[in-house]
Amino acid sequence: MTTLYLFGSAAPPVLEVSGVIEEAQGRGWDVCLGLTPTAARWLEADLPALEELTGHPVRWEYKRPGEPDAWPPADVILVTPATFNTVNEWALGLTSKFVVGVVAEAIGKRIPTVAMPCVNAAYVQHRAFDRSVTQLRQMGVTVLYGDGGFVPNEPGERRPYPWALALDAVEAVVGRRP
């Protein structure tokens, strides 16, 4: 089975992650779930069930030096929902958060990586966001943003998050699982 690292930031769609894990597993992926610290707090009550669902520990912190890795190596990484903060930290190489550190290193390891932001229309007015998206794309990350990807909503507006689009992009990057 091929391993998908699914990384989520603290945006409302992360609350739907169990259904996405089940969908990814149905597509043939062994899923390892990583979260930003805030997303882990949001899902704290669900963490045991998510670990049972994936068969792997849910991670949001770096392991100690010398500790064995709790996950198999990634064949592909999906970062979604990726918040304004996560996208900008990643593009800048600011790796104090576990998920950002893993995806920053994935660029150098040439692990196929797909990201789909979840930001509102006010955040994307900040110059750093478009610059970060451009930089990630130039580094080989598939960023699903704009036409054919995530389209920002107005602040406070809730629309269904296009999870299937993200999973389809993972399959397009590395091929459909048996």
Short mmCIF file of C-alpha atoms in Angstrom, two decimals:
data_model
loop_
_atom_site.label_atom_id
_atom_site.label_comp_id
_atom_site.label_asym_id
_atom_site.label_seq_id
_atom_site.Cartn_x
_atom_site.Cartn_y
_atom_site.Cartn_z
CA MET A 1 0.00 0.00 0.00
CA THR A 2 1.24 3.48 -0.85
CA THR A 3 1.58 6.02 1.98
CA LEU A 4 -0.13 9.41 1.93
CA TYR A 5 0.76 11.97 4.57
CA LEU A 6 -2.34 14.11 5.09
CA PHE A 7 -1.48 17.37 6.84
CA GLY A 8 -4.14 19.78 8.08
CA SER A 9 -4.05 23.29 9.48
CA ALA A 10 -6.56 24.98 11.78
CA ALA A 11 -9.28 25.92 9.31
CA PRO A 12 -12.90 24.73 9.65
CA PRO A 13 -12.59 21.97 6.99
CA VAL A 14 -10.08 20.12 9.20
CA LEU A 15 -13.07 19.15 11.35
CA GLU A 16 -14.17 16.90 8.43
CA VAL A 17 -10.84 15.04 8.23
CA SER A 18 -12.15 11.61 9.26
CA GLY A 19 -14.34 11.44 6.17
CA VAL A 20 -11.41 12.47 3.99
CA ILE A 21 -9.23 9.77 5.54
CA GLU A 22 -11.91 7.18 4.78
CA GLU A 23 -12.18 8.44 1.19
CA ALA A 24 -8.39 8.29 0.75
CA GLN A 25 -8.30 4.78 2.21
CA GLY A 26 -11.07 3.80 -0.18
CA ARG A 27 -8.82 5.01 -3.00
CA GLY A 28 -6.07 2.66 -1.77
CA TRP A 29 -3.91 4.94 0.39
CA ASP A 30 -2.32 4.19 3.76
CA VAL A 31 -2.97 7.54 5.49
CA CYS A 32 -0.82 9.15 8.18
CA LEU A 33 -2.39 12.26 9.71
CA GLY A 34 -0.34 15.28 10.77
CA LEU A 35 -1.79 18.48 12.17
CA THR A 36 -0.67 21.91 13.19
CA PRO A 37 -0.77 22.37 16.98
CA THR A 38 -3.98 24.40 16.83
CA ALA A 39 -5.68 21.86 14.56
CA ALA A 40 -4.65 19.13 17.02
CA ARG A 41 -6.30 21.08 19.83
CA TRP A 42 -9.47 21.47 17.76
CA LEU A 43 -9.55 17.70 17.18
CA GLU A 44 -8.30 16.67 20.63
CA ALA A 45 -11.38 14.63 21.51
CA ASP A 46 -11.21 12.85 18.14
CA LEU A 47 -7.49 11.99 18.16
CA PRO A 48 -7.89 8.43 19.54
CA ALA A 49 -10.52 7.62 16.89
CA LEU A 50 -8.36 9.15 14.16
CA GLU A 51 -5.40 7.02 15.28
CA GLU A 52 -7.59 3.93 15.18
CA LEU A 53 -8.91 4.89 11.75
CA THR A 54 -5.43 5.40 10.27
CA GLY A 55 -3.58 2.76 12.29
CA HIS A 56 -0.87 5.36 12.95
CA PRO A 57 -0.31 7.95 15.66
CA VAL A 58 -1.57 11.43 14.81
CA ARG A 59 1.42 13.76 14.89
CA TRP A 60 1.73 17.48 15.51
CA GLU A 61 5.14 17.62 17.16
CA TYR A 62 8.64 16.67 16.10
CA LYS A 63 10.03 13.44 17.51
CA ARG A 64 13.09 13.55 19.73
CA PRO A 65 16.49 12.95 18.13
CA GLY A 66 17.24 9.24 18.00
CA GLU A 67 13.60 8.16 18.34
CA PRO A 68 12.40 5.83 15.59
CA ASP A 69 9.90 7.27 13.16
CA ALA A 70 6.34 6.25 13.96
CA TRP A 71 5.24 6.41 10.31
CA PRO A 72 6.31 4.66 7.13
CA PRO A 73 8.03 6.93 4.57
CA ALA A 74 5.70 9.13 2.51
CA ASP A 75 5.07 8.40 -1.14
CA VAL A 76 3.06 11.62 -1.45
CA ILE A 77 1.99 14.48 0.83
CA LEU A 78 -1.28 16.40 0.80
CA VAL A 79 -1.42 19.64 2.79
CA THR A 80 -5.02 20.66 3.18
CA PRO A 81 -6.60 22.72 4.52
CA ALA A 82 -3.53 24.95 4.36
CA THR A 83 -4.08 28.22 6.17
CA PHE A 84 -2.58 31.62 5.35
CA ASN A 85 -0.03 31.05 8.10
CA THR A 86 0.95 27.54 6.97
CA VAL A 87 1.39 28.58 3.33
CA ASN A 88 3.53 31.58 4.24
CA GLU A 89 5.65 29.72 6.82
CA TRP A 90 6.28 26.93 4.32
CA ALA A 91 7.33 29.27 1.52
CA LEU A 92 9.66 31.12 3.88
CA GLY A 93 11.13 27.92 5.31
CA LEU A 94 9.99 28.66 8.87
CA THR A 95 9.84 25.15 10.28
CA SER A 96 8.92 25.47 13.95
CA LYS A 97 5.77 23.41 13.27
CA PHE A 98 6.09 19.69 12.52
CA VAL A 99 3.92 19.69 9.38
CA VAL A 100 5.71 22.70 7.91
CA GLY A 101 9.09 21.12 8.62
CA VAL A 102 8.13 17.88 6.91
CA VAL A 103 6.81 19.58 3.77
CA ALA A 104 9.76 21.97 3.58
CA GLU A 105 12.09 18.96 3.65
CA ALA A 106 9.87 17.09 1.16
CA ILE A 107 10.82 19.63 -1.50
CA GLY A 108 14.46 18.64 -1.20
CA LYS A 109 13.60 14.95 -1.00
CA ARG A 110 11.46 15.31 -4.13
CA ILE A 111 8.41 13.78 -2.46
CA PRO A 112 5.38 14.72 -4.59
CA THR A 113 3.42 17.29 -2.62
CA VAL A 114 0.00 18.80 -3.21
CA ALA A 115 -1.40 21.74 -1.24
CA MET A 116 -4.83 23.30 -1.21
CA PRO A 117 -5.28 26.50 0.77
CA CYS A 118 -8.25 27.47 2.87
CA VAL A 119 -8.13 31.22 3.19
CA ASN A 120 -10.69 33.95 2.89
CA ALA A 121 -10.73 36.79 0.37
CA ALA A 122 -9.40 39.28 2.93
CA TYR A 123 -6.28 37.24 3.67
CA VAL A 124 -5.37 36.83 0.01
CA GLN A 125 -5.18 40.63 -0.36
CA HIS A 126 -1.92 40.46 1.62
CA ARG A 127 1.02 40.45 -0.83
CA ALA A 128 2.79 37.63 0.99
CA PHE A 129 0.13 35.07 0.08
CA ASP A 130 0.40 35.24 -3.73
CA ARG A 131 4.18 35.45 -3.43
CA SER A 132 4.19 32.31 -1.24
CA VAL A 133 1.93 30.39 -3.63
CA THR A 134 4.20 31.34 -6.54
CA GLN A 135 7.33 30.31 -4.64
CA LEU A 136 5.87 26.93 -3.65
CA ARG A 137 4.86 26.27 -7.25
CA GLN A 138 8.37 27.20 -8.42
CA MET A 139 9.74 24.64 -5.94
CA GLY A 140 7.61 21.89 -7.50
CA VAL A 141 4.61 21.88 -5.15
CA THR A 142 1.23 21.43 -6.82
CA VAL A 143 -0.85 24.25 -5.30
CA LEU A 144 -4.58 24.02 -5.95
CA TYR A 145 -5.47 27.70 -5.77
CA GLY A 146 -7.39 29.88 -8.17
CA ASP A 147 -8.88 28.49 -11.39
CA GLY A 148 -9.27 24.71 -10.99
CA GLY A 149 -8.47 24.88 -7.28
CA PHE A 150 -9.60 26.52 -4.09
CA VAL A 151 -11.32 29.87 -4.59
CA PRO A 152 -11.37 32.09 -1.49
CA ASN A 153 -14.68 32.88 0.13
CA GLU A 154 -15.64 36.13 1.82
CA PRO A 155 -14.76 36.41 5.52
CA GLY A 156 -17.33 34.48 7.57
CA GLU A 157 -18.83 32.77 4.49
CA ARG A 158 -18.86 28.96 4.58
CA ARG A 159 -18.88 26.90 1.42
CA PRO A 160 -18.24 23.18 1.00
CA TYR A 161 -14.51 22.52 0.89
CA PRO A 162 -13.42 20.72 -2.32
CA TRP A 163 -11.77 17.71 -0.66
CA ALA A 164 -12.33 15.47 -3.69
CA LEU A 165 -10.39 17.93 -5.84
CA ALA A 166 -7.39 17.54 -3.51
CA LEU A 167 -7.55 13.73 -3.54
CA ASP A 168 -7.92 13.73 -7.32
CA ALA A 169 -4.80 15.91 -7.58
CA VAL A 170 -2.84 13.44 -5.42
CA GLU A 171 -3.84 10.66 -7.79
CA ALA A 172 -2.88 12.77 -10.80
CA VAL A 173 0.56 13.44 -9.29
CA VAL A 174 1.43 9.84 -8.39
CA GLY A 175 -1.12 7.68 -10.15
CA ARG A 176 -4.29 5.93 -9.08
CA ARG A 177 -3.92 3.24 -6.40
CA PRO A 178 -5.11 -0.33 -7.09
#
